[in-house]
mmCIF file of C-alpha atoms in Angstrom:
data_model
loop_
_atom_site.group_PDB
_atom_site.id
_atom_site.type_symbol
_atom_site.label_atom_id
_atom_site.label_comp_id
_atom_site.label_asym_id
_atom_site.label_seq_id
_atom_site.Cartn_x
_atom_site.Cartn_y
_atom_site.Cartn_z
ATOM 1 C CA MET A 1284 0.000 0.000 0.000
ATOM 2 C CA GLU A 1285 1.395 3.343 -1.020
ATOM 3 C CA VAL A 1286 0.873 6.517 1.048
ATOM 4 C CA SER A 1287 0.552 9.747 -0.867
ATOM 5 C CA SER A 1288 3.159 12.439 -0.313
ATOM 6 C CA ALA A 1289 0.454 14.853 0.880
ATOM 7 C CA ALA A 1290 -0.568 12.418 3.631
ATOM 8 C CA ARG A 1291 3.074 11.921 4.634
ATOM 9 C CA GLU A 1292 3.636 15.681 4.816
ATOM 10 C CA GLU A 1293 0.480 16.124 6.899
ATOM 11 C CA GLY A 1294 1.648 13.400 9.274
ATOM 12 C CA ASP A 1295 5.102 15.004 9.508
ATOM 13 C CA GLU A 1296 3.522 18.361 10.347
ATOM 14 C CA ARG A 1297 1.468 16.756 13.134
ATOM 15 C CA GLU A 1298 4.581 15.134 14.607
ATOM 16 C CA GLN A 1299 6.448 18.432 14.450
ATOM 17 C CA ASP A 1300 3.545 20.244 16.138
ATOM 18 C CA GLU A 1301 3.392 17.641 18.906
ATOM 19 C CA GLU A 1302 7.151 17.835 19.425
ATOM 20 C CA GLY A 1303 6.979 21.637 19.509
ATOM 21 C CA GLU A 1304 4.223 21.509 22.129
ATOM 22 C CA GLU A 1305 6.281 19.087 24.240
ATOM 23 C CA GLU A 1306 9.330 21.343 24.013
ATOM 24 C CA GLU A 1307 7.270 24.368 25.061
ATOM 25 C CA GLY A 1308 5.923 22.406 28.037
ATOM 26 C CA GLU A 1309 9.453 21.432 29.079
ATOM 27 C CA GLU A 1310 10.613 25.044 28.793
ATOM 28 C CA GLU A 1311 7.720 26.194 30.992
ATOM 29 C CA GLU A 1312 8.641 23.580 33.612
ATOM 30 C CA GLU A 1313 12.276 24.719 33.554
ATOM 31 C CA GLU A 1314 11.209 28.344 33.959
ATOM 32 C CA GLU A 1315 9.004 27.426 36.932
ATOM 33 C CA GLU A 1316 11.910 25.722 38.711
ATOM 34 C CA GLU A 1317 13.641 28.507 40.580
ATOM 35 C CA GLU A 1318 16.505 28.172 42.975
ATOM 36 C CA GLU A 1319 15.515 28.917 46.515
ATOM 37 C CA PHE A 1320 18.033 29.905 49.133
ATOM 38 C CA LEU A 1321 17.653 29.292 52.832
ATOM 39 C CA PHE A 1322 19.670 30.921 55.596
ATOM 40 C CA LEU A 1323 20.347 28.584 58.515
ATOM 41 C CA ASP A 1324 20.743 30.677 61.664
ATOM 42 C CA LEU A 1325 22.819 28.733 64.214
ATOM 43 C CA ASP A 1326 23.722 31.645 66.510
ATOM 44 C CA ASP A 1327 21.826 30.216 69.512
ATOM 45 C CA VAL A 1328 23.514 26.835 69.009
ATOM 46 C CA TYR A 1329 27.080 28.203 68.903
ATOM 47 C CA GLU A 1330 26.646 29.489 72.470
ATOM 48 C CA HIS A 1331 26.140 25.915 73.739
ATOM 49 C CA ALA A 1332 28.042 23.651 71.355
ATOM 50 C CA HIS A 1333 31.123 23.647 69.173
ATOM 51 C CA ILE A 1334 30.465 22.644 65.570
ATOM 52 C CA PRO A 1335 33.657 21.590 63.771
ATOM 53 C CA GLU A 1336 34.132 22.378 60.097
ATOM 54 C CA ASN A 1337 33.129 19.907 57.386
ATOM 55 C CA VAL A 1338 31.201 17.490 59.616
ATOM 56 C CA PRO A 1339 28.375 15.486 58.053
ATOM 57 C CA TYR A 1340 24.831 16.665 58.669
ATOM 58 C CA VAL A 1341 21.261 15.732 57.784
ATOM 59 C CA LEU A 1342 18.648 18.427 57.194
ATOM 60 C CA SER A 1343 15.098 17.111 56.979
ATOM 61 C CA GLY A 1344 11.532 18.341 57.110
ATOM 62 C CA LEU A 1345 12.034 21.569 55.186
ATOM 63 C CA ASP A 1346 8.368 21.444 54.200
ATOM 64 C CA THR A 1347 7.257 21.305 57.860
ATOM 65 C CA LEU A 1348 6.932 24.057 60.464
ATOM 66 C CA ASN A 1349 9.906 22.717 62.434
ATOM 67 C CA PRO A 1350 12.674 21.225 60.262
ATOM 68 C CA LEU A 1351 15.289 19.041 61.935
ATOM 69 C CA LEU A 1352 19.059 19.305 61.631
ATOM 70 C CA ILE A 1353 21.340 16.548 62.902
ATOM 71 C CA ILE A 1354 25.035 17.419 62.910
ATOM 72 C CA ASP A 1355 27.650 14.670 63.194
ATOM 73 C CA ASP A 1356 25.028 12.133 64.413
ATOM 74 C CA ASN A 1357 24.978 13.621 67.918
ATOM 75 C CA LEU A 1358 23.942 17.285 67.838
ATOM 76 C CA LYS A 1359 20.180 17.487 67.304
ATOM 77 C CA LEU A 1360 18.610 20.824 66.421
ATOM 78 C CA ILE A 1361 15.067 21.926 65.742
ATOM 79 C CA GLY A 1362 14.288 24.887 63.522
ATOM 80 C CA LYS A 1363 11.605 27.496 63.150
ATOM 81 C CA TYR A 1364 10.997 29.760 60.165
ATOM 82 C CA GLU A 1365 11.150 33.490 60.839
ATOM 83 C CA GLU A 1366 10.240 36.312 58.488
ATOM 84 C CA THR A 1367 12.994 38.790 57.716
ATOM 85 C CA VAL A 1368 12.626 42.534 57.828
ATOM 86 C CA GLY A 1369 12.993 43.384 54.161
ATOM 87 C CA THR A 1370 14.897 41.090 51.837
ATOM 88 C CA CYS A 1371 18.164 39.383 52.698
ATOM 89 C CA TYR A 1372 20.587 39.010 49.809
ATOM 90 C CA ILE A 1373 22.884 36.025 49.347
ATOM 91 C CA PHE A 1374 26.354 36.433 47.822
ATOM 92 C CA SER A 1375 29.065 33.999 46.833
ATOM 93 C CA GLU A 1376 32.551 35.014 47.838
ATOM 94 C CA THR A 1377 35.863 34.299 46.142
ATOM 95 C CA GLU A 1378 39.312 35.374 47.211
ATOM 96 C CA ASN A 1379 41.287 37.340 44.655
ATOM 97 C CA SER A 1380 45.063 37.336 45.056
ATOM 98 C CA THR A 1381 45.597 40.545 43.089
ATOM 99 C CA ALA A 1382 45.451 43.797 45.006
ATOM 100 C CA LEU A 1383 42.577 46.111 44.240
ATOM 101 C CA ALA A 1384 43.793 49.345 42.683
ATOM 102 C CA HIS A 1385 41.592 52.432 42.638
ATOM 103 C CA GLN A 1386 42.109 54.780 39.735
ATOM 104 C CA GLU A 1387 41.895 58.470 40.593
ATOM 105 C CA THR A 1388 38.624 59.510 39.012
ATOM 106 C CA GLY A 1389 38.150 63.103 40.024
ATOM 107 C CA PRO A 1390 40.467 66.088 39.927
ATOM 108 C CA SER A 1391 42.560 66.531 43.029
ATOM 109 C CA GLU A 1392 43.642 69.948 44.142
ATOM 110 C CA ALA A 1393 47.343 69.305 43.591
ATOM 111 C CA ASN A 1394 46.952 66.641 40.850
ATOM 112 C CA LEU A 1395 49.207 64.404 42.922
ATOM 113 C CA PHE A 1396 47.471 61.230 41.827
ATOM 114 C CA LYS A 1397 46.901 61.964 38.162
ATOM 115 C CA ASP A 1398 47.148 58.725 36.121
ATOM 116 C CA LYS A 1399 48.280 56.783 39.198
ATOM 117 C CA SER A 1400 46.713 54.031 41.278
ATOM 118 C CA ILE A 1401 46.179 54.069 44.998
ATOM 119 C CA VAL A 1402 47.020 50.737 46.651
ATOM 120 C CA GLY A 1403 47.243 50.178 50.400
ATOM 121 C CA HIS A 1404 50.613 48.934 51.675
ATOM 122 C CA ASN A 1405 49.145 46.505 54.179
ATOM 123 C CA GLN A 1406 46.179 45.553 52.056
ATOM 124 C CA SER A 1407 45.088 41.944 52.452
ATOM 125 C CA PRO A 1408 43.916 39.934 49.457
ATOM 126 C CA CYS A 1409 40.615 41.319 48.295
ATOM 127 C CA ARG A 1410 37.466 39.266 48.073
ATOM 128 C CA GLN A 1411 35.041 39.420 45.220
ATOM 129 C CA VAL A 1412 31.355 38.850 45.782
ATOM 130 C CA LYS A 1413 28.712 37.871 43.275
ATOM 131 C CA PRO A 1414 24.977 38.151 44.044
ATOM 132 C CA LEU A 1415 23.161 34.800 44.013
ATOM 133 C CA GLY A 1416 19.645 35.740 45.091
ATOM 134 C CA GLY A 1417 17.457 36.933 47.897
ATOM 135 C CA LEU A 1418 15.302 35.444 50.618
ATOM 136 C CA ASN A 1419 12.488 36.541 52.880
ATOM 137 C CA LYS A 1420 12.697 33.828 55.543
ATOM 138 C CA VAL A 1421 15.367 32.581 57.908
ATOM 139 C CA LEU A 1422 15.452 29.130 59.485
ATOM 140 C CA LYS A 1423 16.559 29.672 63.093
ATOM 141 C CA PHE A 1424 17.774 26.586 64.953
ATOM 142 C CA ARG A 1425 17.997 25.773 68.648
ATOM 143 C CA MET A 1426 19.089 22.728 70.640
ATOM 144 C CA ALA A 1427 16.371 20.087 70.699
ATOM 145 C CA THR A 1428 15.354 18.011 73.683
ATOM 146 C CA GLU A 1429 15.235 14.208 73.429
ATOM 147 C CA GLU A 1430 11.449 14.375 73.686
ATOM 148 C CA GLU A 1431 11.239 16.592 70.594
ATOM 149 C CA PHE A 1432 13.245 14.066 68.586
ATOM 150 C CA GLN A 1433 11.143 11.043 69.486
ATOM 151 C CA PRO A 1434 8.581 9.945 66.896
ATOM 152 C CA PRO A 1435 4.989 10.981 67.804
ATOM 153 C CA ALA A 1436 3.991 7.332 68.472
ATOM 154 C CA ALA A 1437 6.816 6.931 71.018
ATOM 155 C CA ARG A 1438 5.776 10.150 72.774
ATOM 156 C CA LYS A 1439 2.208 8.860 73.193
ATOM 157 C CA LYS A 1440 3.474 5.578 74.684
ATOM 158 C CA ASP A 1441 5.617 7.439 77.211
ATOM 159 C CA THR A 1442 2.697 9.548 78.458
ATOM 160 C CA HIS A 1443 0.354 6.597 79.208
#
């Protein structure tokens, strides 16, 4: 059985339209996925416990009112979301080994710095920051009691 070229072209157009619709749907999904940043406030915890650098941790329950953070399998923290006043901005920081030189931009009275750079003698390596995003909530953690970390079923058994 032979298919006419007009029918083949019509079928090809339908496939292209369906593929185009799928691609548009995928693009919309990608646009909807935004990065969200969360600031973990551990100030209250640092007063009571030392947290070494690069220790393993588990952060769970971000979609609940009180997320849990377990640091190094022994430090158990419970969090609470707090609204910020205004918007907090998040930056990434990189260390730059070259000294930052400021060009003289305005006229000086004596023209002492014309076409020269001003660099501090004891200037430490400068850091460059790049904005990543903003947030309106902070997740503030505190030390949790053993009772708060027990599953709800275990808590009910203990009270009877």
